[in-house]
PDB file of C-alpha atoms and ligand atoms in Angstrom:
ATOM      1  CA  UNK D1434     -17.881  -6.048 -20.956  1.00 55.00           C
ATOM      2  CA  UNK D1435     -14.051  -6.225 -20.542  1.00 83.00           C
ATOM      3  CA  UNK D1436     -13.064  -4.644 -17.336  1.00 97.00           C
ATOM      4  CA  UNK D1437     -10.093  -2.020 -16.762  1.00 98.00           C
ATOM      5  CA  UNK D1438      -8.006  -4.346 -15.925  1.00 98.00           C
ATOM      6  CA  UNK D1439      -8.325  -7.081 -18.335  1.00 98.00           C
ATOM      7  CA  UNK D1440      -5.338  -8.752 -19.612  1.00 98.00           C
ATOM      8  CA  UNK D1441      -3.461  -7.795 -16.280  1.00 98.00           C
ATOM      9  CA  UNK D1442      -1.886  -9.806 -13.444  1.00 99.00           C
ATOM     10  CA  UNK D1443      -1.564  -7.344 -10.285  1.00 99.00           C
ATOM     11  CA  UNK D1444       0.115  -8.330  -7.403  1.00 99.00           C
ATOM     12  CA  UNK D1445      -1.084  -6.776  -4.359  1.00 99.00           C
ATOM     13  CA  UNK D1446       1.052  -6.942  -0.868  1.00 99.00           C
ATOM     14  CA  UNK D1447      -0.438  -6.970   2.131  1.00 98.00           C
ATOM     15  CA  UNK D1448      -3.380  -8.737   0.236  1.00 98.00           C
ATOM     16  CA  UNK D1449      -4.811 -10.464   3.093  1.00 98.00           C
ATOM     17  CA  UNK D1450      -6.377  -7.939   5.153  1.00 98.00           C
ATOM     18  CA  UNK D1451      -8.029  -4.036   5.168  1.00 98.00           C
ATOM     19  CA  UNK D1452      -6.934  -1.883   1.736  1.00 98.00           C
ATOM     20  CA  UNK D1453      -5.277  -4.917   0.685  1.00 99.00           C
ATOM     21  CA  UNK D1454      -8.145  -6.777   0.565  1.00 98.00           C
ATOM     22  CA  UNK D1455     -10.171  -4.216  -0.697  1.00 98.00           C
ATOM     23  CA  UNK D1456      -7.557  -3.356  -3.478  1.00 99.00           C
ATOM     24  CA  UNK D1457      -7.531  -7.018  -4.508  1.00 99.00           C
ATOM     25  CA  UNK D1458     -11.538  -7.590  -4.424  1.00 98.00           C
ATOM     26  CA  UNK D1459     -11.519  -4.524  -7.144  1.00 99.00           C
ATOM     27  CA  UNK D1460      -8.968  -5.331  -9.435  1.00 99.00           C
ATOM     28  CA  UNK D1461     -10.309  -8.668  -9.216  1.00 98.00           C
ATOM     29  CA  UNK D1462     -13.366  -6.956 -10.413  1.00 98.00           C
ATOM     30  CA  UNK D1463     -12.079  -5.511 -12.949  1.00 98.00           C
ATOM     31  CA  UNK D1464     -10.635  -8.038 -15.117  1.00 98.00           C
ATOM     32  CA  UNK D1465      -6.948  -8.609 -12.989  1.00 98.00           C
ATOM     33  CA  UNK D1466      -5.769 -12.422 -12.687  1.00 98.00           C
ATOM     34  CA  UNK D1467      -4.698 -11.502  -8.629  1.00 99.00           C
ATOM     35  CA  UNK D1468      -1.736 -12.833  -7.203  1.00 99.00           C
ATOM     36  CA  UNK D1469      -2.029 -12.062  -3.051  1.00 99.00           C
ATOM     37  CA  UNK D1470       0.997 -11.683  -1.328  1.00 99.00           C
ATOM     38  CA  UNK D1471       0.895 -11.545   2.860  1.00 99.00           C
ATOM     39  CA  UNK D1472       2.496 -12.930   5.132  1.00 98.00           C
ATOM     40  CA  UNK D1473      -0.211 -14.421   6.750  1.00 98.00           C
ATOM     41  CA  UNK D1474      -1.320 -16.820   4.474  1.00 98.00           C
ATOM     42  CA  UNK D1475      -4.609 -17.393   6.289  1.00 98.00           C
ATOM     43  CA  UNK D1476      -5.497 -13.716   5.358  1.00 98.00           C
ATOM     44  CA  UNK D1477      -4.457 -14.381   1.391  1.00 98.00           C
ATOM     45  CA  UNK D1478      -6.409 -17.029   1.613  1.00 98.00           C
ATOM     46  CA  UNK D1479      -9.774 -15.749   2.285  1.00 98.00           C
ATOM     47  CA  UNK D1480      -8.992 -12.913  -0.048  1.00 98.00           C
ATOM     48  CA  UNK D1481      -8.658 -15.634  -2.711  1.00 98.00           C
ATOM     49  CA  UNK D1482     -11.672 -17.153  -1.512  1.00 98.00           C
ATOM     50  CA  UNK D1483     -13.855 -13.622  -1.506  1.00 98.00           C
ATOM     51  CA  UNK D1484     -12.437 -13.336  -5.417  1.00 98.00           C
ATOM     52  CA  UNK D1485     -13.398 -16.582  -6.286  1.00 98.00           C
ATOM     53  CA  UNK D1486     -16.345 -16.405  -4.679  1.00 98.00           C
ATOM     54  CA  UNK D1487     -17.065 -13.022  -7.053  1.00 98.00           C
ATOM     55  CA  UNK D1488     -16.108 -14.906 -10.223  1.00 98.00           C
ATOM     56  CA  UNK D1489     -12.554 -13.570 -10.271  1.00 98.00           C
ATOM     57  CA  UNK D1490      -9.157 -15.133 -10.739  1.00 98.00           C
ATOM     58  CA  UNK D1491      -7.124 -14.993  -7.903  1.00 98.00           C
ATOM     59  CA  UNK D1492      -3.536 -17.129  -6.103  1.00 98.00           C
ATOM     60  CA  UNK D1493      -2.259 -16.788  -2.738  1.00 98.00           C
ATOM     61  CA  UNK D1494       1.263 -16.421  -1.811  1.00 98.00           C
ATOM     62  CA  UNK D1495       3.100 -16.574   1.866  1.00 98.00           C
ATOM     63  CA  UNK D1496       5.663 -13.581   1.539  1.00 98.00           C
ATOM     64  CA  UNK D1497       7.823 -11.480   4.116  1.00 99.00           C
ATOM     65  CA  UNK D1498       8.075  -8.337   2.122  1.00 99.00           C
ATOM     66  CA  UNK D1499      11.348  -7.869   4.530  1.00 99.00           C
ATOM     67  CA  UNK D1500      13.024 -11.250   3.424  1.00 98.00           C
ATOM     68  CA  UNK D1501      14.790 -10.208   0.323  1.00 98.00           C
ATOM     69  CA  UNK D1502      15.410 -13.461  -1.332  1.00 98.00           C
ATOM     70  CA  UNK D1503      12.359 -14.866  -0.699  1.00 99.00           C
ATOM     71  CA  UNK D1504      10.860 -11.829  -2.526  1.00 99.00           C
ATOM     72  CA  UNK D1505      12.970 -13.016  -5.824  1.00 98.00           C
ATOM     73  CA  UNK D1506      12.393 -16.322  -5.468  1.00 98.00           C
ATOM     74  CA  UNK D1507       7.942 -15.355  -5.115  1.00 98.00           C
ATOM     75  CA  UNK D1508       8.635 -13.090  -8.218  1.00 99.00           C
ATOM     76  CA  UNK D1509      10.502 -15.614 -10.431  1.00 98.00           C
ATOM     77  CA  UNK D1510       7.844 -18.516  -9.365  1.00 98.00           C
ATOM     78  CA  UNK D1511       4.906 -16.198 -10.201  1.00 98.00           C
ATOM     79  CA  UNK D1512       6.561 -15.300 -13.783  1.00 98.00           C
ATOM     80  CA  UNK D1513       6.131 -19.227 -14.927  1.00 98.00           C
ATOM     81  CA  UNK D1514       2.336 -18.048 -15.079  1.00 97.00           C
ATOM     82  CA  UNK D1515       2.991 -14.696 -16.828  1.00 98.00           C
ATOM     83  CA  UNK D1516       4.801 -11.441 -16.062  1.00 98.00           C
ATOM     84  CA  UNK D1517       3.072  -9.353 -13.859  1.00 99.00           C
ATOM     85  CA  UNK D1518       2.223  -5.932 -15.021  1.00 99.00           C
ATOM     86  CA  UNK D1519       0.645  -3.738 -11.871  1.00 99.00           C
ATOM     87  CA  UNK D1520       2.444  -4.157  -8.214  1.00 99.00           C
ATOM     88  CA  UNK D1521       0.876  -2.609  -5.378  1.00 99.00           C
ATOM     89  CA  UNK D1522       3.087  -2.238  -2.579  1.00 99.00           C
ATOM     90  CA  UNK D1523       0.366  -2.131   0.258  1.00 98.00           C
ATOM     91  CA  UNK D1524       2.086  -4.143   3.217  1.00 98.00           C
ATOM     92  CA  UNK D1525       2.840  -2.237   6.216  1.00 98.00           C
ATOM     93  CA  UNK D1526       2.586  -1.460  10.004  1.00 97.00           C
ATOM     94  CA  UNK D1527       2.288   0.677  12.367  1.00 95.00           C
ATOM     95  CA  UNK D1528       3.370   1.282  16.197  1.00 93.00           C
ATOM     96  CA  UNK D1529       2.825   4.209  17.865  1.00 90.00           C
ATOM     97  CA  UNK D1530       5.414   5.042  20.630  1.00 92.00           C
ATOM     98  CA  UNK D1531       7.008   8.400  21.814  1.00 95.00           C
ATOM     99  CA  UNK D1532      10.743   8.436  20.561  1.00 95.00           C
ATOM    100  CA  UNK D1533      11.887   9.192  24.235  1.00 96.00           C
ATOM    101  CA  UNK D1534      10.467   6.277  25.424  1.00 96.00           C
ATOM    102  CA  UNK D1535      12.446   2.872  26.363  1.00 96.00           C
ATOM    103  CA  UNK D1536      15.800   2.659  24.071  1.00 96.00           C
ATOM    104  CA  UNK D1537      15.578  -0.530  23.133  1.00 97.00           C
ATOM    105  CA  UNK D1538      11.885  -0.374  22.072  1.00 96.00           C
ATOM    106  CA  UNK D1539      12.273   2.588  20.501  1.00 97.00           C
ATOM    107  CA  UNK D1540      15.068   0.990  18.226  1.00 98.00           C
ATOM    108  CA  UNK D1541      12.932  -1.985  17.553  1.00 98.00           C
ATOM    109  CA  UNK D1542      10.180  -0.115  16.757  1.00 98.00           C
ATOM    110  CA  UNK D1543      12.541   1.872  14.137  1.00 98.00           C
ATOM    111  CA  UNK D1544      13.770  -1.549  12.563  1.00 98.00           C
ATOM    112  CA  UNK D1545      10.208  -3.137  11.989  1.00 98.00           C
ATOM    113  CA  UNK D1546       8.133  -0.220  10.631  1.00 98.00           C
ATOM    114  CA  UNK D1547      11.124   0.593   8.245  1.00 98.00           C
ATOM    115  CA  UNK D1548      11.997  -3.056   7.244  1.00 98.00           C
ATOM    116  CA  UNK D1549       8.206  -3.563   6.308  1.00 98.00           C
ATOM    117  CA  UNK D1550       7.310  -0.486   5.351  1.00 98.00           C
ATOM    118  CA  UNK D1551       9.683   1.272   3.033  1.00 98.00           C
ATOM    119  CA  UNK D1552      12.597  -1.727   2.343  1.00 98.00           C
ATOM    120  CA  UNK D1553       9.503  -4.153   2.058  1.00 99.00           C
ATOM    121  CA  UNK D1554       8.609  -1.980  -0.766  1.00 99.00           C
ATOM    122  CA  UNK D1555      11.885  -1.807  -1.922  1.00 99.00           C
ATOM    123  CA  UNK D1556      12.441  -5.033  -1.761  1.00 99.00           C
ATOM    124  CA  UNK D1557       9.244  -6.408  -3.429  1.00 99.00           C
ATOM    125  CA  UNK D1558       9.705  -4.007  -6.610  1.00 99.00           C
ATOM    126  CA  UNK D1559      13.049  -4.436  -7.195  1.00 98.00           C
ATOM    127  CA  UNK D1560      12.331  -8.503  -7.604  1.00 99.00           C
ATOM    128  CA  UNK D1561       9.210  -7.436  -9.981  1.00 99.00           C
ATOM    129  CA  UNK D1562      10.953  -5.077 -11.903  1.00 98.00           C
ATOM    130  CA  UNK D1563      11.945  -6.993 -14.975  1.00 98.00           C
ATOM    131  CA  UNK D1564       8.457  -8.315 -15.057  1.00 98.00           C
ATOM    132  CA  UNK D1565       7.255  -4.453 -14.746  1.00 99.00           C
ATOM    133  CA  UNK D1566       9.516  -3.314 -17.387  1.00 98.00           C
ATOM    134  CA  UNK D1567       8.272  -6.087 -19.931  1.00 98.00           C
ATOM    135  CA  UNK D1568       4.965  -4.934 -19.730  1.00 98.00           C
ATOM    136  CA  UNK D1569       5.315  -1.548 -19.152  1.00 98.00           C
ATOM    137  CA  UNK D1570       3.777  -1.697 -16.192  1.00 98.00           C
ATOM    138  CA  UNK D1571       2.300   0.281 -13.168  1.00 98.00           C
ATOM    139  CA  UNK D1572       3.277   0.202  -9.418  1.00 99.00           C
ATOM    140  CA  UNK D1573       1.255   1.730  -6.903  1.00 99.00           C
ATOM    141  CA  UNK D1574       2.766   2.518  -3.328  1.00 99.00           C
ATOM    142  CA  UNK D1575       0.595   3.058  -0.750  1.00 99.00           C
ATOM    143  CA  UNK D1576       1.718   6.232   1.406  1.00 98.00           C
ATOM    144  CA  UNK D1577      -0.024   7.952   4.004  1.00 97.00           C
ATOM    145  CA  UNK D1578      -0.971  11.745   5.046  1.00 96.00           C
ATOM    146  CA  UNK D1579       1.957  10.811   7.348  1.00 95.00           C
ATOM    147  CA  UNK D1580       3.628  11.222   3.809  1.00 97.00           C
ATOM    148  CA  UNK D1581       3.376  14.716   4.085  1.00 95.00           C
ATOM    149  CA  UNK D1582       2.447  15.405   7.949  1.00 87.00           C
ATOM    150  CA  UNK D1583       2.880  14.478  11.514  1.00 74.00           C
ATOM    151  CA  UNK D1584       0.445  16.628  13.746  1.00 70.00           C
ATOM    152  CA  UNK D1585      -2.725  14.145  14.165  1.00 72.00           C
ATOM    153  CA  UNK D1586      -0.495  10.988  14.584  1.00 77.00           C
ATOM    154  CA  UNK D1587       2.262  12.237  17.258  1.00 81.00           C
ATOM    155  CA  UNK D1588       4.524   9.330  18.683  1.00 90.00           C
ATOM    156  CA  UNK D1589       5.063   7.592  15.146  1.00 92.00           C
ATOM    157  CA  UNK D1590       8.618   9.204  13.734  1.00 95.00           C
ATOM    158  CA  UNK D1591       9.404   6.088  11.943  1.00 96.00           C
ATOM    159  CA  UNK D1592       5.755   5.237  10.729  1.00 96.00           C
ATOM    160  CA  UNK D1593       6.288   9.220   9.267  1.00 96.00           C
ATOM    161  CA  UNK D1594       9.465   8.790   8.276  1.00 97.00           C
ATOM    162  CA  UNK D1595       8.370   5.328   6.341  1.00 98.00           C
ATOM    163  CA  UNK D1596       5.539   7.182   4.458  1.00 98.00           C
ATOM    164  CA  UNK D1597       7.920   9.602   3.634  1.00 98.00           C
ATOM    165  CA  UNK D1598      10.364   7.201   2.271  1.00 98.00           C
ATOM    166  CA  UNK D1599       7.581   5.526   0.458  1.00 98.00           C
ATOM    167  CA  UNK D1600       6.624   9.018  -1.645  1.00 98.00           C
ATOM    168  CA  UNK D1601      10.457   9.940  -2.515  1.00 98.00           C
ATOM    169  CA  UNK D1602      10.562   6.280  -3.676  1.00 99.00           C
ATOM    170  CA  UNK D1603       7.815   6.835  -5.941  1.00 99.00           C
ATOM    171  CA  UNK D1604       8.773   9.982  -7.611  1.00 98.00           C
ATOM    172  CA  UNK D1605      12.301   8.527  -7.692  1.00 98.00           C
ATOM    173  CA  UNK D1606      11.377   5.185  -9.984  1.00 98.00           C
ATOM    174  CA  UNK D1607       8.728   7.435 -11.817  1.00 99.00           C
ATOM    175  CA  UNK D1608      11.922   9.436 -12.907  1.00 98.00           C
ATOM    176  CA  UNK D1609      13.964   7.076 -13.693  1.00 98.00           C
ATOM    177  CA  UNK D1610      11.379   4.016 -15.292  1.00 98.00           C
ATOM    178  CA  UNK D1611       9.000   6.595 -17.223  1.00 98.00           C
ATOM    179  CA  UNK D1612      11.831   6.135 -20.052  1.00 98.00           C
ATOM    180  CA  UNK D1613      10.293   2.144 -19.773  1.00 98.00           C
ATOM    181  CA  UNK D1614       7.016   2.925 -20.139  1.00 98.00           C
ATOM    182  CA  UNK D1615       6.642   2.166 -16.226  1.00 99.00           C
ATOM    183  CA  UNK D1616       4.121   4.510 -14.380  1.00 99.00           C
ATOM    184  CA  UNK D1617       4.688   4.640 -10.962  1.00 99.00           C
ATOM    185  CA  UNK D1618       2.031   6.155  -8.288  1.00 99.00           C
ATOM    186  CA  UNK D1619       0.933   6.539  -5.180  1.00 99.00           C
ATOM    187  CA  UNK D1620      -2.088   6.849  -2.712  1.00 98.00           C
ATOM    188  CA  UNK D1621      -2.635   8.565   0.768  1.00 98.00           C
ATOM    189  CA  UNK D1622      -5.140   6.964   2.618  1.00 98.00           C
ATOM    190  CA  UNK D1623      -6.640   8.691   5.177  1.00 96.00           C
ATOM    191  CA  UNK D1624      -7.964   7.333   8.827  1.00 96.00           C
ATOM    192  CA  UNK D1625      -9.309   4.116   7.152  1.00 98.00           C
ATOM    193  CA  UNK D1626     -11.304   1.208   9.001  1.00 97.00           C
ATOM    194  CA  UNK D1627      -8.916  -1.648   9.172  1.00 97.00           C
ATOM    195  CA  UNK D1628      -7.446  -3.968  11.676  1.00 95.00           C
ATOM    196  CA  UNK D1629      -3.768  -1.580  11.634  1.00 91.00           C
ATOM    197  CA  UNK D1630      -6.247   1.160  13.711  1.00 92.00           C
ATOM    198  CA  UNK D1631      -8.888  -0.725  15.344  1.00 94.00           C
ATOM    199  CA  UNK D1632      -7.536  -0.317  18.738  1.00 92.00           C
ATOM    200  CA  UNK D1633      -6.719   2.920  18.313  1.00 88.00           C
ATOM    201  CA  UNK D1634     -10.116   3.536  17.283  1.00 92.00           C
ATOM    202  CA  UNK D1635     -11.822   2.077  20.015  1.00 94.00           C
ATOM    203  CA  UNK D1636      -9.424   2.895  22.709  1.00 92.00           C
ATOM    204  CA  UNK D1637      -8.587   6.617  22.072  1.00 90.00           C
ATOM    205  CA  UNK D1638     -11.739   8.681  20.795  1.00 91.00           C
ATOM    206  CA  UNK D1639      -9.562  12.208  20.683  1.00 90.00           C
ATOM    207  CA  UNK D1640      -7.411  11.016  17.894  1.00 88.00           C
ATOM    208  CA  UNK D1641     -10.672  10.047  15.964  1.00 92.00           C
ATOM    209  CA  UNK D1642     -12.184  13.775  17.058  1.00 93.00           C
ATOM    210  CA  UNK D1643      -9.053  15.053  15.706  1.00 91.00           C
ATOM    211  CA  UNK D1644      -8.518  13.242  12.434  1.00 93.00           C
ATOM    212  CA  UNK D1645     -12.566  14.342  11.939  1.00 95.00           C
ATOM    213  CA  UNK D1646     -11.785  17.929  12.541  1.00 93.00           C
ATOM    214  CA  UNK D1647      -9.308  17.830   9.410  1.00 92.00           C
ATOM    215  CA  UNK D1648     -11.650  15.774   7.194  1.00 96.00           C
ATOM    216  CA  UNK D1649     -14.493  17.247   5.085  1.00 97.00           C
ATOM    217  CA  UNK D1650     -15.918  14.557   4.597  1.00 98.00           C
ATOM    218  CA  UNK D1651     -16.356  13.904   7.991  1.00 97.00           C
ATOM    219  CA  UNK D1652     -15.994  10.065   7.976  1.00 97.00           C
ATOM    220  CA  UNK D1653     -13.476   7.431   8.300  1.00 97.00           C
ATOM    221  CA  UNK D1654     -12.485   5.648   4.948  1.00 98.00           C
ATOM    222  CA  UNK D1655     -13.228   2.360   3.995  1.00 98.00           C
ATOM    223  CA  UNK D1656     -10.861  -0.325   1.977  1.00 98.00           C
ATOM    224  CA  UNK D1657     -13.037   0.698  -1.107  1.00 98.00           C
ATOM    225  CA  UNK D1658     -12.403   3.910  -0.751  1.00 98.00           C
ATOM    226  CA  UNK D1659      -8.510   3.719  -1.160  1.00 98.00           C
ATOM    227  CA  UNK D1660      -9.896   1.107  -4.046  1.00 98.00           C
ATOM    228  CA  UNK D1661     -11.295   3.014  -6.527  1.00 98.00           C
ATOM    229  CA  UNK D1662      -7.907   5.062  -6.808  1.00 98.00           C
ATOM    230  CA  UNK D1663      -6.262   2.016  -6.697  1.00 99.00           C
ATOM    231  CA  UNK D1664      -7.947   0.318 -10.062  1.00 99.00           C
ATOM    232  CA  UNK D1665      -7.557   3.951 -11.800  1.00 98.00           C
ATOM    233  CA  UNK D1666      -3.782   3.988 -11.310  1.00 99.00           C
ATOM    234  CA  UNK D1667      -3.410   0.711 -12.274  1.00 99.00           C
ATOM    235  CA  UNK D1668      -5.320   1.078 -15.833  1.00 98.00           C
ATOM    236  CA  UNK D1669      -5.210   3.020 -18.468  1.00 98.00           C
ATOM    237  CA  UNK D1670      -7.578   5.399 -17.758  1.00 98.00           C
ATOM    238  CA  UNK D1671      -4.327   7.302 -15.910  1.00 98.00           C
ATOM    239  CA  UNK D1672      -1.829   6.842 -18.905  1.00 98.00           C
ATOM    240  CA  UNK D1673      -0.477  10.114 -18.358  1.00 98.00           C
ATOM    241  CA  UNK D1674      -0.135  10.118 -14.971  1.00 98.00           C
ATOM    242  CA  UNK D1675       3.240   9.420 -12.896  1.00 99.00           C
ATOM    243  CA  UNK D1676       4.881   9.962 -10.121  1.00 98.00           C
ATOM    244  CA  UNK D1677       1.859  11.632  -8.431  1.00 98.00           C
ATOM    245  CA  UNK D1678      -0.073  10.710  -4.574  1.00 98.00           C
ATOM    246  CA  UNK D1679      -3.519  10.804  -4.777  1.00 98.00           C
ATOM    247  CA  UNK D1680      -4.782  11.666  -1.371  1.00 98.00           C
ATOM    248  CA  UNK D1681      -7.696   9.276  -0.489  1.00 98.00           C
ATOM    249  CA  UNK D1682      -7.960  11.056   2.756  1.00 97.00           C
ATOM    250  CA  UNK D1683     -11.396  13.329   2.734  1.00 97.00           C
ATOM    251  CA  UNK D1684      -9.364  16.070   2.360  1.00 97.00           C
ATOM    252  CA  UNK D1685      -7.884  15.804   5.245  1.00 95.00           C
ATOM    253  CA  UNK D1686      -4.955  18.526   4.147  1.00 90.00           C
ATOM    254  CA  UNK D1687      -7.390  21.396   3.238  1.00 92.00           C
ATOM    255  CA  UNK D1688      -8.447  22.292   6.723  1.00 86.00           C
TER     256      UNK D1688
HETATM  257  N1  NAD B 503      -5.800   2.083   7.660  1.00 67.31           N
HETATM  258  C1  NAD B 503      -5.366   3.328   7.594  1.00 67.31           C
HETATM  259  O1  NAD B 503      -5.940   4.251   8.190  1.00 67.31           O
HETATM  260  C2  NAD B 503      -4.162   3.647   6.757  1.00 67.31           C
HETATM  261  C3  NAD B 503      -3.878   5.000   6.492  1.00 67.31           C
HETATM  262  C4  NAD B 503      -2.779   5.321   5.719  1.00 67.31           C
HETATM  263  C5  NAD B 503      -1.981   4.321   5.202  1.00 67.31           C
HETATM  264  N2  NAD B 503      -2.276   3.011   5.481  1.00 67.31           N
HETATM  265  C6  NAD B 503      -1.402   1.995   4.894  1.00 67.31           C
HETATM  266  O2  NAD B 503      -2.174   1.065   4.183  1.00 67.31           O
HETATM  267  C7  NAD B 503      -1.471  -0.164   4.121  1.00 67.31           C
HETATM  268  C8  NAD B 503      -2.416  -1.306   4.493  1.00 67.31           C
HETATM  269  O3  NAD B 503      -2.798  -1.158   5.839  1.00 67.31           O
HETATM  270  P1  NAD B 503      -4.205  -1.611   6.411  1.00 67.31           P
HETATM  271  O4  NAD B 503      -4.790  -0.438   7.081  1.00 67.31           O
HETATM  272  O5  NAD B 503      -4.986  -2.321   5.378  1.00 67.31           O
HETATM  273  O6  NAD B 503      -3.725  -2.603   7.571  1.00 67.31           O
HETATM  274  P2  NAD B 503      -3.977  -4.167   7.830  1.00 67.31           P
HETATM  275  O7  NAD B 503      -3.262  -4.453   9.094  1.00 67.31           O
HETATM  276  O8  NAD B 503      -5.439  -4.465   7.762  1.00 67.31           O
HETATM  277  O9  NAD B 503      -3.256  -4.882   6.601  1.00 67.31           O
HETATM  278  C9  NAD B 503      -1.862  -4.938   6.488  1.00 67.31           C
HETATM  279  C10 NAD B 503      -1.491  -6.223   5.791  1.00 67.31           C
HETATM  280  O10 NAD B 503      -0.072  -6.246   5.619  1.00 67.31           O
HETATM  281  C11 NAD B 503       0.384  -7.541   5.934  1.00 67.31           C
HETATM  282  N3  NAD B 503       1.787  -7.515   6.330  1.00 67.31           N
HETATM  283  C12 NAD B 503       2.315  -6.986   7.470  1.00 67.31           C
HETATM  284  N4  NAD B 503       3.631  -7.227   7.515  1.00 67.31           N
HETATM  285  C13 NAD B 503       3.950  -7.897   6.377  1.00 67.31           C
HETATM  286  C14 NAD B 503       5.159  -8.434   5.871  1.00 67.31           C
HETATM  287  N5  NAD B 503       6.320  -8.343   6.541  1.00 67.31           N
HETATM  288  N6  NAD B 503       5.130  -9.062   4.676  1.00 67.31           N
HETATM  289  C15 NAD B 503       3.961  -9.182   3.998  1.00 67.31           C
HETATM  290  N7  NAD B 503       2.786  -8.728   4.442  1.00 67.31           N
HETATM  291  C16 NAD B 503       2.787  -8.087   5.631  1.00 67.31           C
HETATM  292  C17 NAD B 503      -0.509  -8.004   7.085  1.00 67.31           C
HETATM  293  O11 NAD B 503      -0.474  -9.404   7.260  1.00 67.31           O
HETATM  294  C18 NAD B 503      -1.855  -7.474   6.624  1.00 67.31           C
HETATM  295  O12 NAD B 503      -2.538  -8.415   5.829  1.00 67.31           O
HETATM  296  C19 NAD B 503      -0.262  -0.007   5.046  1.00 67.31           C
HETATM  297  O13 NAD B 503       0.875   0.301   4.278  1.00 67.31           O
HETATM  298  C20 NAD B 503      -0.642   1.171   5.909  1.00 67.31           C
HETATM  299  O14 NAD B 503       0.487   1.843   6.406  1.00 67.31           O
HETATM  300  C21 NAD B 503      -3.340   2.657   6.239  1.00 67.31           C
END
């Protein structure tokens, strides 16, 4: 049976590690020739290999979402093999530091978590665009509950402000491509298990407690949980849909 994907070549950011990974291993899955993009090539790499060990079709690709050429020159290269037609824009850090804290770390802070995680995104889309408009394709940003709030994460103004970015982005090209045929989403993951939060995780047990206390679900995500509403934004199953987040977050914002 032809998967929900079939036909499509999705290009995934931040493809080498956590929802990345996860994101690639399902549209993989579903039918998606993958092209990973990381910057760690190592981590692309055994994305590729998990893929190919599945039976899917997947290519790694060393990329610095913050280097804007080299983001044209990845997206023309990857064309000679066919346009691609989904982008996820998944690449991104985090620091968490009070804003009061040393000037010149505050500032660097500032530069990295917005270079990566809202002009990486950007960046990365605007050198995909012709190939998204050709297909009429879909992007998916990934965004955060920091998209919308700030309470259970204090000391992270420009990881909030990024997330932010990252939503007014979306409903901004979702405006303005829909005439294109161009859907363009996003999803708010929750606390998920990845390497971005593992020392947090382990080393500070009341931001856990207090993440819980907003989730009814009452569990920390997994990659394939930000996954499933990855592959459903990406196929047609959500023709109608644009310019929306889709909170993968165990309802965090109902309590
Ligand atoms: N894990 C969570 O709880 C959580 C919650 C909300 C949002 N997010 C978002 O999900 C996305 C993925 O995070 P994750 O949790 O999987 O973390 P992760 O650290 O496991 O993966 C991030 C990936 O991005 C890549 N990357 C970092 N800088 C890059 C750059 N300049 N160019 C290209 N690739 C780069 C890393 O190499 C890594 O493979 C991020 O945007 C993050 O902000 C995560």
């Amino acid at each position: 049976m032809a998967g929900l994907l079939a036909g499509h070549i999705a290009a995934v950011t931040g493809g080498g590690s956590g929802i990345g990974q996860g994101i690639c291993q399902a549209y993989a899955r579903e039918g998606a020739r993958v092209v990973v993009l990381d910057v760690n090539l190592e981590g692309a790499n055994e994305t590729i290999g998990l893929i190919a060990a599945a039976g899917g079709k997947a290519s790694a690709v060393a990329l610095d979402v913050t280097d804007r050429a080299a983001c044209k020159a990845a997206a023309a290269d990857i064309a000679k093999g066919g346009n691609v037609s989904v982008l996820v824009n998944n690449a991104g850090i985090n620091r968490r530091n009070p804003i009061t804290g040393d000037p010149a770390a505050v500032a660097k802070d500032w530069d990295d978590i917005l270079g990566i995680n809202l002009d990486g995104v950007f960046n990365v889309t605007h050198a995909f665009l012709e190939q998204l408009r050709a297909t009429r394709g879909r992007i998916v940003n990934i965004g955060s509950i920091q998209s919308f709030v700030h309470a259970s994460w204090p000391n992270s103004a420009a990881y909030t402000t990024s997330k932010h970015g990252v939503l007014g982005f979306t409903r901004a090209l979702a405006a303005e491509l829909g005439k294109d045929g161009v859907r363009v989403n996003a999803i708010g993951p929750g606390l998920i298990e990845t390497r971005i939060n593992a020392a947090a995780r382990a080393n500070n047990p009341d931001m856990v407690a207090a993440v819980m206390r907003h989730t009814p679900l009452n569990r920390t995500g997994k990659p394939e949980d930000v996954a499933g509403p990855a592959v459903f934004l990406a196929s047609d199953m959500s023709s109608y849909v644009t310019g929306c987040i889709i909170m993968a977050d165990g309802g965090f914002r109902t309590l």
